[in-house]
Amino acid sequence: MNKRLQLKARCSSIKQLENKVPLEIDTLDLSGDHLVVNGTEYRIGIIQKYPNDQIPNYVKFELEDGGCFNDLNEFGGFCFDQNVVLMPGDIDLMKKRPNYPDRVIDESDIEKTEKEIEEYKKRLEELRSIWGKTIFSFDELRKFEIEFGVLADRPIVSLTELPIAPNSNEKIRALHDQKELILLIFREKGRLQRLVNFRDKIRPEYLVQLTIKSPTGEKRVEYGKYTGKLRESHKALLNFILGDRSCPITVQKLIVSHETVIRAPIGLKLRIRELKIVEKSYDQRFKKTFNQLKPILEESSIPLRSLEVPSTTRSIFNHEVVRTAGKLIVQWRRPLRDVLEIYTDLPIQRVITEINYTPPEHFLDFIQRWKEAGRPIGTHYSFTVFKRFPLKPILNLLQQNAISKGKNWVVIPFNEVSNLKVSRMASYELSFEVVELLSE
């Protein structure tokens, strides 16, 4: 697939021919500020042009991740509102249009930022004087940032909240604090440069950077002119890969997010087998999200082979697309006390989900309703229990009518043609599977 795209990019003479050959993709991830096709990541960002020997470390760190993913004004300030401007063909999955008021900058902002940088530097030197200086790679810092969200827009950590010699695991905490301080220094230096640019009317030169990273980690970088509209670069990339196709693109697994705008080519059609929806807030908007996706989905995509969704309410289970999926994976943001009732009548063969702790007697009712519904062989539901209560009492209760049993499983009668196997797959995971009758 990726070699095919490389050939298309290098040989314009075969571009038209390539668009006529059916395209099949294993995994298409459109969920973030990047595009991932079969494990190859395409990331478009904005970078400031520097002489090679004059690039500050905080800029190098940003370059390693692909640059800035928001549009910038002439002084390097963020233009967030440009990211939500829609173009023909776009699929808008965002919850709401954010409002970013213009910020007034004065000299005190610069002085405050300079002071914060000096305070962080001082604190860092104090830590290094006690624990020694550790050099962290950009990859180490990036992993730390992703895990702890250091560079998120939040109040600056007070120096008094970062003890030099914590009581527990002091060395690890000291390394943790050093990473955080380095990242905070990087963040504030970038902010300071933007403030100075605005004050002194400095207009840096910016480029669009396309970073292509293969599944093996091999990286290739290309550059282009920045026009002030990053969305046009995203649109051009998706047009190149997915646009102007003579037939629907077959995608085994499509990944999208509630929080993005998909810069889809006009007329794009995807024949998908699996759909995964990811988001940070777990807002319950499956119906709206799916309706927004409909224009790019080929009709034969439904029923889905697999559907993975976040949820906070029961209403999602009334949607036809959910009820007809071959496999359903539900990530519950908050537990519902009666959530087990949902799964007694759900006409889906394979379900992986989470539940709040439920008394063993409730599982007996769950099994009885499965019997009454005549659930077919192959029906298999796995429950991860939110609150970590022991699951052994449930197995003990079922062992009274067991046909066979083991340390972490029990087989009980189900109906004339099948049995039910209940297993503890992990410490807090319980599995119910309708199986064939045991042979004599």
Tab-separated table of C-alpha atoms in Angstrom:
chain	number	residue	atom	x	y	z
A	1	MET	CA	0.000	0.000	0.000
A	2	ASN	CA	2.644	2.552	1.058
A	3	LYS	CA	4.982	1.584	-1.807
A	4	ARG	CA	2.035	2.111	-4.115
A	5	LEU	CA	1.609	5.670	-2.820
A	6	GLN	CA	5.336	6.350	-3.155
A	7	LEU	CA	5.221	5.257	-6.788
A	8	LYS	CA	2.184	7.452	-7.376
A	9	ALA	CA	4.005	10.460	-5.909
A	10	ARG	CA	7.121	9.950	-8.024
A	11	CYS	CA	5.508	9.048	-11.354
A	12	SER	CA	2.777	11.476	-12.343
A	13	SER	CA	2.189	9.483	-15.525
A	14	ILE	CA	0.687	6.556	-13.578
A	15	LYS	CA	-1.421	8.659	-11.200
A	16	GLN	CA	-4.592	8.293	-13.267
A	17	LEU	CA	-4.030	4.565	-13.658
A	18	GLU	CA	-3.422	4.108	-9.925
A	19	ASN	CA	-6.717	5.825	-9.075
A	20	LYS	CA	-8.580	3.234	-11.166
A	21	VAL	CA	-7.065	0.239	-9.385
A	22	PRO	CA	-9.179	-0.763	-6.330
A	23	LEU	CA	-7.573	0.394	-3.093
A	24	GLU	CA	-7.657	-1.771	0.034
A	25	ILE	CA	-6.502	-0.531	3.452
A	26	ASP	CA	-6.147	-2.624	6.611
A	27	THR	CA	-6.306	0.254	9.120
A	28	LEU	CA	-7.194	3.893	8.428
A	29	ASP	CA	-6.820	6.167	11.454
A	30	LEU	CA	-8.371	9.635	11.103
A	31	SER	CA	-8.769	10.248	14.831
A	32	GLY	CA	-6.148	12.901	15.547
A	33	ASP	CA	-3.945	15.586	14.051
A	34	HIS	CA	-2.278	12.910	11.956
A	35	LEU	CA	-3.245	10.341	9.342
A	36	VAL	CA	-2.238	6.703	9.802
A	37	VAL	CA	-2.521	4.249	6.911
A	38	ASN	CA	-1.556	0.640	7.665
A	39	GLY	CA	0.758	1.767	10.444
A	40	THR	CA	2.476	4.498	8.423
A	41	GLU	CA	1.921	7.894	10.022
A	42	TYR	CA	1.555	11.105	8.011
A	43	ARG	CA	1.807	14.217	10.186
A	44	ILE	CA	1.586	17.794	8.906
A	45	GLY	CA	2.881	20.648	11.039
A	46	ILE	CA	4.280	24.155	10.829
A	47	ILE	CA	7.920	24.910	11.578
A	48	GLN	CA	9.925	28.117	11.762
A	49	LYS	CA	12.851	28.320	9.377
A	50	TYR	CA	16.200	28.561	11.183
A	51	PRO	CA	19.823	28.270	10.061
A	52	ASN	CA	20.829	24.672	10.876
A	53	ASP	CA	23.358	25.731	13.513
A	54	GLN	CA	20.993	28.126	15.307
A	55	ILE	CA	17.986	25.955	16.168
A	56	PRO	CA	17.120	26.240	19.902
A	57	ASN	CA	16.494	22.996	21.811
A	58	TYR	CA	12.840	23.817	22.460
A	59	VAL	CA	12.363	24.166	18.692
A	60	LYS	CA	14.251	20.916	18.006
A	61	PHE	CA	11.891	19.172	20.435
A	62	GLU	CA	8.876	20.494	18.538
A	63	LEU	CA	10.425	19.510	15.206
A	64	GLU	CA	10.906	15.925	16.411
A	65	ASP	CA	7.141	15.657	16.886
A	66	GLY	CA	6.341	17.186	13.510
A	67	GLY	CA	6.063	20.888	14.303
A	68	CYS	CA	3.048	22.918	15.408
A	69	PHE	CA	-0.386	21.539	14.494
A	70	ASN	CA	-2.292	24.822	14.716
A	71	ASP	CA	-2.282	27.654	12.221
A	72	LEU	CA	-0.023	30.571	13.140
A	73	ASN	CA	-0.353	34.279	12.541
A	74	GLU	CA	2.456	36.398	11.126
A	75	PHE	CA	4.146	36.636	14.548
A	76	GLY	CA	3.860	32.933	15.400
A	77	GLY	CA	0.792	33.221	17.628
A	78	PHE	CA	-1.767	30.418	17.528
A	79	CYS	CA	-4.847	30.809	15.308
A	80	PHE	CA	-7.017	28.018	16.731
A	81	ASP	CA	-10.179	29.215	15.008
A	82	GLN	CA	-8.710	28.406	11.579
A	83	ASN	CA	-8.636	24.685	12.469
A	84	VAL	CA	-12.431	24.457	12.462
A	85	VAL	CA	-13.126	26.224	9.158
A	86	LEU	CA	-14.965	23.741	6.928
A	87	MET	CA	-14.321	23.053	3.242
A	88	PRO	CA	-16.381	21.052	0.710
A	89	GLY	CA	-16.323	17.350	1.546
A	90	ASP	CA	-15.243	17.827	5.177
A	91	ILE	CA	-16.783	15.623	7.877
A	92	ASP	CA	-17.351	17.643	11.049
A	93	LEU	CA	-17.276	15.396	14.134
A	94	MET	CA	-16.556	18.156	16.658
A	95	LYS	CA	-18.934	18.658	19.573
A	96	LYS	CA	-19.059	22.430	19.228
A	97	ARG	CA	-17.259	25.302	17.629
A	98	PRO	CA	-14.736	26.699	20.110
A	99	ASN	CA	-14.524	30.445	20.625
A	100	TYR	CA	-11.037	31.910	20.981
A	101	PRO	CA	-11.076	35.607	21.941
A	102	ASP	CA	-8.245	37.825	20.777
A	103	ARG	CA	-5.607	38.150	23.471
A	104	VAL	CA	-4.153	41.525	24.414
A	105	ILE	CA	-0.399	41.282	25.045
A	106	ASP	CA	1.534	43.764	27.169
A	107	GLU	CA	5.055	44.046	28.566
A	108	SER	CA	4.060	42.370	31.836
A	109	ASP	CA	3.370	39.116	29.946
A	110	ILE	CA	6.964	39.056	28.735
A	111	GLU	CA	8.358	39.853	32.168
A	112	LYS	CA	6.208	37.180	33.809
A	113	THR	CA	7.264	34.541	31.294
A	114	GLU	CA	10.951	35.432	31.657
A	115	LYS	CA	10.640	35.144	35.433
A	116	GLU	CA	8.989	31.725	35.171
A	117	ILE	CA	11.774	30.460	32.907
A	118	GLU	CA	14.426	31.610	35.386
A	119	GLU	CA	12.573	29.977	38.280
A	120	TYR	CA	12.340	26.667	36.424
A	121	LYS	CA	16.032	26.830	35.514
A	122	LYS	CA	16.972	27.514	39.124
A	123	ARG	CA	14.899	24.607	40.341
A	124	LEU	CA	16.418	22.314	37.707
A	125	GLU	CA	19.944	23.230	38.780
A	126	GLU	CA	19.036	22.548	42.416
A	127	LEU	CA	17.856	19.062	41.511
A	128	ARG	CA	20.937	18.391	39.406
A	129	SER	CA	23.250	19.530	42.206
A	130	ILE	CA	21.745	16.852	44.440
A	131	TRP	CA	21.064	13.995	42.014
A	132	GLY	CA	23.484	14.724	39.188
A	133	LYS	CA	22.764	15.871	35.647
A	134	THR	CA	20.828	13.411	33.490
A	135	ILE	CA	20.594	13.964	29.733
A	136	PHE	CA	17.171	12.985	28.405
A	137	SER	CA	16.533	12.240	24.741
A	138	PHE	CA	13.671	13.981	22.970
A	139	ASP	CA	11.914	10.600	22.746
A	140	GLU	CA	12.094	10.207	26.534
A	141	LEU	CA	10.711	13.695	27.039
A	142	ARG	CA	7.938	13.113	24.509
A	143	LYS	CA	6.840	9.878	26.196
A	144	PHE	CA	6.823	11.666	29.539
A	145	GLU	CA	4.776	14.530	28.092
A	146	ILE	CA	2.206	12.148	26.609
A	147	GLU	CA	1.877	10.210	29.859
A	148	PHE	CA	1.596	13.179	32.211
A	149	GLY	CA	0.302	15.961	29.943
A	150	VAL	CA	2.998	18.376	31.061
A	151	LEU	CA	2.585	20.772	28.155
A	152	ALA	CA	-1.188	20.928	28.378
A	153	ASP	CA	-2.702	24.353	28.967
A	154	ARG	CA	-2.926	24.273	32.760
A	155	PRO	CA	-1.678	26.378	35.689
A	156	ILE	CA	2.079	26.385	36.143
A	157	VAL	CA	3.276	24.035	38.883
A	158	SER	CA	4.411	25.948	41.944
A	159	LEU	CA	8.029	25.360	42.849
A	160	THR	CA	6.961	24.616	46.409
A	161	GLU	CA	4.950	21.663	45.071
A	162	LEU	CA	8.091	19.969	43.745
A	163	PRO	CA	10.089	18.782	46.779
A	164	ILE	CA	13.799	18.270	46.239
A	165	ALA	CA	13.980	15.115	48.325
A	166	PRO	CA	10.608	13.322	48.419
A	167	ASN	CA	10.203	10.531	50.940
A	168	SER	CA	9.241	7.706	48.565
A	169	ASN	CA	11.435	6.545	45.717
A	170	GLU	CA	13.455	9.743	45.747
A	171	LYS	CA	15.624	9.067	42.705
A	172	ILE	CA	12.690	8.273	40.403
A	173	ARG	CA	10.784	11.331	41.606
A	174	ALA	CA	13.847	13.512	41.064
A	175	LEU	CA	14.141	12.300	37.447
A	176	HIS	CA	10.404	12.872	37.023
A	177	ASP	CA	10.769	16.449	38.275
A	178	GLN	CA	13.742	17.140	35.996
A	179	LYS	CA	11.782	16.027	32.932
A	180	GLU	CA	8.830	18.155	33.924
A	181	LEU	CA	10.984	21.227	34.475
A	182	ILE	CA	12.763	20.791	31.123
A	183	LEU	CA	9.402	20.566	29.353
A	184	LEU	CA	8.082	23.593	31.206
A	185	ILE	CA	11.186	25.558	30.174
A	186	PHE	CA	10.628	24.497	26.552
A	187	ARG	CA	6.991	25.564	26.721
A	188	GLU	CA	7.712	28.960	28.242
A	189	LYS	CA	10.575	29.683	25.823
A	190	GLY	CA	8.232	29.100	22.914
A	191	ARG	CA	5.640	31.354	24.507
A	192	LEU	CA	8.266	34.029	25.184
A	193	GLN	CA	9.432	34.013	21.572
A	194	ARG	CA	5.870	34.530	20.333
A	195	LEU	CA	5.384	37.427	22.763
A	196	VAL	CA	8.643	39.078	21.682
A	197	ASN	CA	7.731	38.616	18.007
A	198	PHE	CA	4.445	40.407	18.582
A	199	ARG	CA	6.026	43.228	20.607
A	200	ASP	CA	8.877	43.859	18.172
A	201	LYS	CA	6.833	43.101	15.021
A	202	ILE	CA	9.159	40.230	14.069
A	203	ARG	CA	7.704	38.144	11.243
A	204	PRO	CA	9.505	34.774	11.053
A	205	GLU	CA	9.449	32.598	7.953
A	206	TYR	CA	7.410	29.418	8.320
A	207	LEU	CA	7.254	26.171	6.357
A	208	VAL	CA	4.828	23.265	6.230
A	209	GLN	CA	6.529	20.041	7.269
A	210	LEU	CA	5.210	16.602	6.265
A	211	THR	CA	6.671	13.852	8.439
A	212	ILE	CA	6.176	10.288	7.216
A	213	LYS	CA	6.986	7.604	9.772
A	214	SER	CA	6.916	3.920	8.818
A	215	PRO	CA	5.852	1.099	11.175
A	216	THR	CA	9.551	0.254	11.633
A	217	GLY	CA	10.326	3.805	12.804
A	218	GLU	CA	11.972	4.979	9.587
A	219	LYS	CA	11.251	8.677	9.111
A	220	ARG	CA	11.106	10.852	6.004
A	221	VAL	CA	10.502	14.618	6.012
A	222	GLU	CA	9.347	16.915	3.206
A	223	TYR	CA	8.770	20.684	3.225
A	224	GLY	CA	6.459	23.111	1.478
A	225	LYS	CA	5.348	26.731	1.597
A	226	TYR	CA	3.067	27.739	4.469
A	227	THR	CA	0.110	29.787	3.236
A	228	GLY	CA	-1.508	30.404	6.616
A	229	LYS	CA	-4.105	27.672	6.064
A	230	LEU	CA	-2.958	24.340	7.449
A	231	ARG	CA	-6.328	22.794	6.607
A	232	GLU	CA	-5.509	23.091	2.901
A	233	SER	CA	-2.395	20.972	3.403
A	234	HIS	CA	-4.420	18.343	5.278
A	235	LYS	CA	-6.997	18.383	2.498
A	236	ALA	CA	-4.328	17.955	-0.167
A	237	LEU	CA	-2.802	14.988	1.681
A	238	LEU	CA	-6.109	13.142	1.989
A	239	ASN	CA	-6.934	13.978	-1.616
A	240	PHE	CA	-3.639	12.449	-2.728
A	241	ILE	CA	-4.136	9.231	-0.754
A	242	LEU	CA	-7.915	8.746	-0.842
A	243	GLY	CA	-9.304	11.092	-3.482
A	244	ASP	CA	-10.528	10.683	-7.067
A	245	ARG	CA	-11.158	6.930	-6.803
A	246	SER	CA	-13.137	5.055	-9.421
A	247	CYS	CA	-14.705	2.757	-6.799
A	248	PRO	CA	-15.181	2.685	-3.002
A	249	ILE	CA	-12.045	2.128	-0.915
A	250	THR	CA	-12.159	-1.062	1.163
A	251	VAL	CA	-11.072	-0.389	4.755
A	252	GLN	CA	-10.886	-3.235	7.247
A	253	LYS	CA	-10.802	-0.889	10.265
A	254	LEU	CA	-11.663	2.824	10.396
A	255	ILE	CA	-10.714	4.859	13.488
A	256	VAL	CA	-12.281	8.286	14.069
A	257	SER	CA	-12.748	10.691	16.979
A	258	HIS	CA	-15.617	12.841	18.236
A	259	GLU	CA	-13.182	15.750	18.417
A	260	THR	CA	-11.908	16.172	14.855
A	261	VAL	CA	-12.751	17.499	11.424
A	262	ILE	CA	-11.960	14.931	8.728
A	263	ARG	CA	-10.690	16.729	5.622
A	264	ALA	CA	-12.254	14.147	3.326
A	265	PRO	CA	-11.989	14.404	-0.466
A	266	ILE	CA	-15.218	15.302	-2.255
A	267	GLY	CA	-17.047	12.106	-3.214
A	268	LEU	CA	-15.036	9.829	-0.914
A	269	LYS	CA	-16.639	6.430	-0.294
A	270	LEU	CA	-15.326	3.852	2.166
A	271	ARG	CA	-16.487	0.255	2.461
A	272	ILE	CA	-15.551	-0.483	6.069
A	273	ARG	CA	-15.658	-3.687	8.123
A	274	GLU	CA	-14.808	-2.346	11.579
A	275	LEU	CA	-15.351	1.057	13.200
A	276	LYS	CA	-13.643	2.413	16.312
A	277	ILE	CA	-14.636	5.747	17.842
A	278	VAL	CA	-12.218	7.281	20.332
A	279	GLU	CA	-12.438	10.432	22.425
A	280	LYS	CA	-11.188	11.929	25.682
A	281	SER	CA	-14.453	13.158	27.137
A	282	TYR	CA	-16.655	10.096	26.466
A	283	ASP	CA	-19.486	12.372	25.456
A	284	GLN	CA	-22.548	10.380	24.413
A	285	ARG	CA	-23.054	11.370	20.767
A	286	PHE	CA	-22.909	8.125	18.790
A	287	LYS	CA	-26.026	8.875	16.738
A	288	LYS	CA	-24.773	12.293	15.649
A	289	THR	CA	-21.275	11.002	14.954
A	290	PHE	CA	-22.497	8.140	12.804
A	291	ASN	CA	-24.889	10.403	10.897
A	292	GLN	CA	-21.961	12.706	10.103
A	293	LEU	CA	-19.939	9.735	8.834
A	294	LYS	CA	-22.739	8.393	6.637
A	295	PRO	CA	-21.851	10.436	3.517
A	296	ILE	CA	-18.470	8.693	3.212
A	297	LEU	CA	-19.648	5.168	4.121
A	298	GLU	CA	-20.711	2.767	1.395
A	299	GLU	CA	-24.070	1.109	2.166
A	300	SER	CA	-22.619	-2.405	2.319
A	301	SER	CA	-20.539	-1.345	5.355
A	302	ILE	CA	-23.569	-2.126	7.529
A	303	PRO	CA	-23.834	-4.413	9.428
A	304	LEU	CA	-20.369	-3.843	10.848
A	305	ARG	CA	-18.144	-6.785	11.654
A	306	SER	CA	-16.936	-4.939	14.769
A	307	LEU	CA	-17.823	-1.686	16.546
A	308	GLU	CA	-15.836	-0.105	19.390
A	309	VAL	CA	-17.401	2.897	21.122
A	310	PRO	CA	-17.144	4.941	24.323
A	311	SER	CA	-20.408	5.387	26.196
A	312	THR	CA	-21.979	6.946	29.277
A	313	THR	CA	-25.673	6.030	28.825
A	314	ARG	CA	-27.894	3.123	27.782
A	315	SER	CA	-29.394	4.931	24.780
A	316	ILE	CA	-26.557	3.888	22.478
A	317	PHE	CA	-27.868	0.299	22.530
A	318	ASN	CA	-31.067	1.356	20.758
A	319	HIS	CA	-29.156	2.342	17.623
A	320	GLU	CA	-29.526	-0.099	14.737
A	321	VAL	CA	-25.817	0.041	13.859
A	322	VAL	CA	-24.930	-0.984	17.422
A	323	ARG	CA	-27.500	-3.780	17.636
A	324	THR	CA	-26.522	-5.317	14.305
A	325	ALA	CA	-22.747	-5.312	14.820
A	326	GLY	CA	-21.068	-8.711	14.818
A	327	LYS	CA	-18.809	-7.700	17.705
A	328	LEU	CA	-19.278	-4.845	20.169
A	329	ILE	CA	-16.613	-3.331	22.430
A	330	VAL	CA	-17.926	-0.724	24.884
A	331	GLN	CA	-15.717	1.523	27.006
A	332	TRP	CA	-17.839	2.821	29.881
A	333	ARG	CA	-16.799	6.162	31.309
A	334	ARG	CA	-18.916	5.733	34.404
A	335	PRO	CA	-20.493	2.509	35.699
A	336	LEU	CA	-24.258	2.011	35.607
A	337	ARG	CA	-25.793	-0.116	38.340
A	338	ASP	CA	-28.246	-1.805	35.992
A	339	VAL	CA	-25.909	-2.134	33.020
A	340	LEU	CA	-26.070	-5.955	33.151
A	341	GLU	CA	-29.733	-5.762	32.116
A	342	ILE	CA	-28.687	-4.186	28.831
A	343	TYR	CA	-26.767	-7.279	27.796
A	344	THR	CA	-29.486	-9.836	28.492
A	345	ASP	CA	-31.451	-8.945	25.357
A	346	LEU	CA	-28.732	-7.531	23.120
A	347	PRO	CA	-28.763	-9.510	19.825
A	348	ILE	CA	-24.988	-9.518	19.338
A	349	GLN	CA	-22.753	-12.593	19.267
A	350	ARG	CA	-19.571	-11.117	20.767
A	351	VAL	CA	-19.434	-8.352	23.377
A	352	ILE	CA	-16.490	-7.026	25.391
A	353	THR	CA	-17.493	-4.466	27.986
A	354	GLU	CA	-17.196	-3.128	31.525
A	355	ILE	CA	-19.712	-3.286	34.368
A	356	ASN	CA	-20.001	-2.070	37.914
A	357	TYR	CA	-19.817	-4.758	40.589
A	358	THR	CA	-22.999	-6.864	40.474
A	359	PRO	CA	-24.109	-9.391	43.142
A	360	PRO	CA	-23.762	-13.043	42.051
A	361	GLU	CA	-27.561	-13.493	42.086
A	362	HIS	CA	-27.901	-10.945	39.284
A	363	PHE	CA	-25.772	-13.135	37.034
A	364	LEU	CA	-28.189	-16.016	37.633
A	365	ASP	CA	-30.986	-13.820	36.292
A	366	PHE	CA	-28.748	-12.843	33.365
A	367	ILE	CA	-28.176	-16.529	32.515
A	368	GLN	CA	-31.885	-17.350	32.841
A	369	ARG	CA	-32.853	-14.588	30.414
A	370	TRP	CA	-30.213	-15.838	27.977
A	371	LYS	CA	-31.821	-19.285	28.188
A	372	GLU	CA	-35.286	-17.856	27.532
A	373	ALA	CA	-33.942	-15.960	24.528
A	374	GLY	CA	-32.341	-19.143	23.171
A	375	ARG	CA	-28.935	-17.558	22.619
A	376	PRO	CA	-27.091	-19.517	19.896
A	377	ILE	CA	-23.789	-21.372	20.141
A	378	GLY	CA	-20.911	-18.924	19.773
A	379	THR	CA	-22.508	-16.138	21.825
A	380	HIS	CA	-19.643	-14.844	23.963
A	381	TYR	CA	-19.705	-11.891	26.381
A	382	SER	CA	-16.741	-10.718	28.476
A	383	PHE	CA	-17.213	-8.352	31.429
A	384	THR	CA	-14.467	-6.406	33.179
A	385	VAL	CA	-15.668	-5.410	36.642
A	386	PHE	CA	-15.098	-1.736	37.529
A	387	LYS	CA	-14.787	-2.076	41.265
A	388	ARG	CA	-12.351	-4.825	42.027
A	389	PHE	CA	-14.524	-7.302	43.884
A	390	PRO	CA	-13.624	-11.013	43.865
A	391	LEU	CA	-15.361	-13.004	41.122
A	392	LYS	CA	-14.829	-16.400	42.710
A	393	PRO	CA	-18.210	-16.302	44.577
A	394	ILE	CA	-19.986	-16.178	41.215
A	395	LEU	CA	-18.205	-19.336	40.036
A	396	ASN	CA	-18.869	-21.020	43.382
A	397	LEU	CA	-22.582	-20.308	43.051
A	398	LEU	CA	-22.693	-21.797	39.542
A	399	GLN	CA	-20.744	-24.912	40.522
A	400	GLN	CA	-23.849	-26.317	42.224
A	401	ASN	CA	-25.207	-27.355	38.800
A	402	ALA	CA	-21.875	-27.871	37.045
A	403	ILE	CA	-21.402	-30.471	34.335
A	404	SER	CA	-17.654	-29.940	34.544
A	405	LYS	CA	-15.424	-27.434	36.256
A	406	GLY	CA	-11.877	-26.245	36.768
A	407	LYS	CA	-10.054	-23.785	38.972
A	408	ASN	CA	-11.297	-20.723	37.052
A	409	TRP	CA	-14.171	-22.051	34.956
A	410	VAL	CA	-17.415	-23.962	35.129
A	411	VAL	CA	-19.716	-25.497	32.480
A	412	ILE	CA	-23.448	-25.596	33.292
A	413	PRO	CA	-26.522	-26.833	31.367
A	414	PHE	CA	-28.026	-24.257	29.021
A	415	ASN	CA	-30.534	-25.896	26.667
A	416	GLU	CA	-31.038	-29.059	24.621
A	417	VAL	CA	-28.286	-28.244	22.130
A	418	SER	CA	-25.729	-26.273	24.128
A	419	ASN	CA	-24.043	-25.582	27.456
A	420	LEU	CA	-22.815	-22.365	29.027
A	421	LYS	CA	-19.166	-21.943	29.979
A	422	VAL	CA	-18.410	-19.283	32.593
A	423	SER	CA	-14.741	-18.411	33.066
A	424	ARG	CA	-12.664	-16.021	35.102
A	425	MET	CA	-10.264	-14.868	32.372
A	426	ALA	CA	-8.326	-12.496	34.632
A	427	SER	CA	-8.614	-11.291	38.208
A	428	TYR	CA	-11.520	-8.997	37.351
A	429	GLU	CA	-12.765	-10.325	34.007
A	430	LEU	CA	-15.685	-12.740	33.700
A	431	SER	CA	-16.597	-14.533	30.463
A	432	PHE	CA	-19.916	-16.148	29.433
A	433	GLU	CA	-19.866	-18.333	26.309
A	434	VAL	CA	-22.534	-20.583	24.810
A	435	VAL	CA	-20.725	-23.763	23.718
A	436	GLU	CA	-21.559	-27.084	22.133
A	437	LEU	CA	-22.729	-29.960	24.313
A	438	LEU	CA	-19.936	-31.970	25.883
A	439	SER	CA	-19.410	-35.301	24.148
A	440	GLU	CA	-20.254	-38.444	26.110
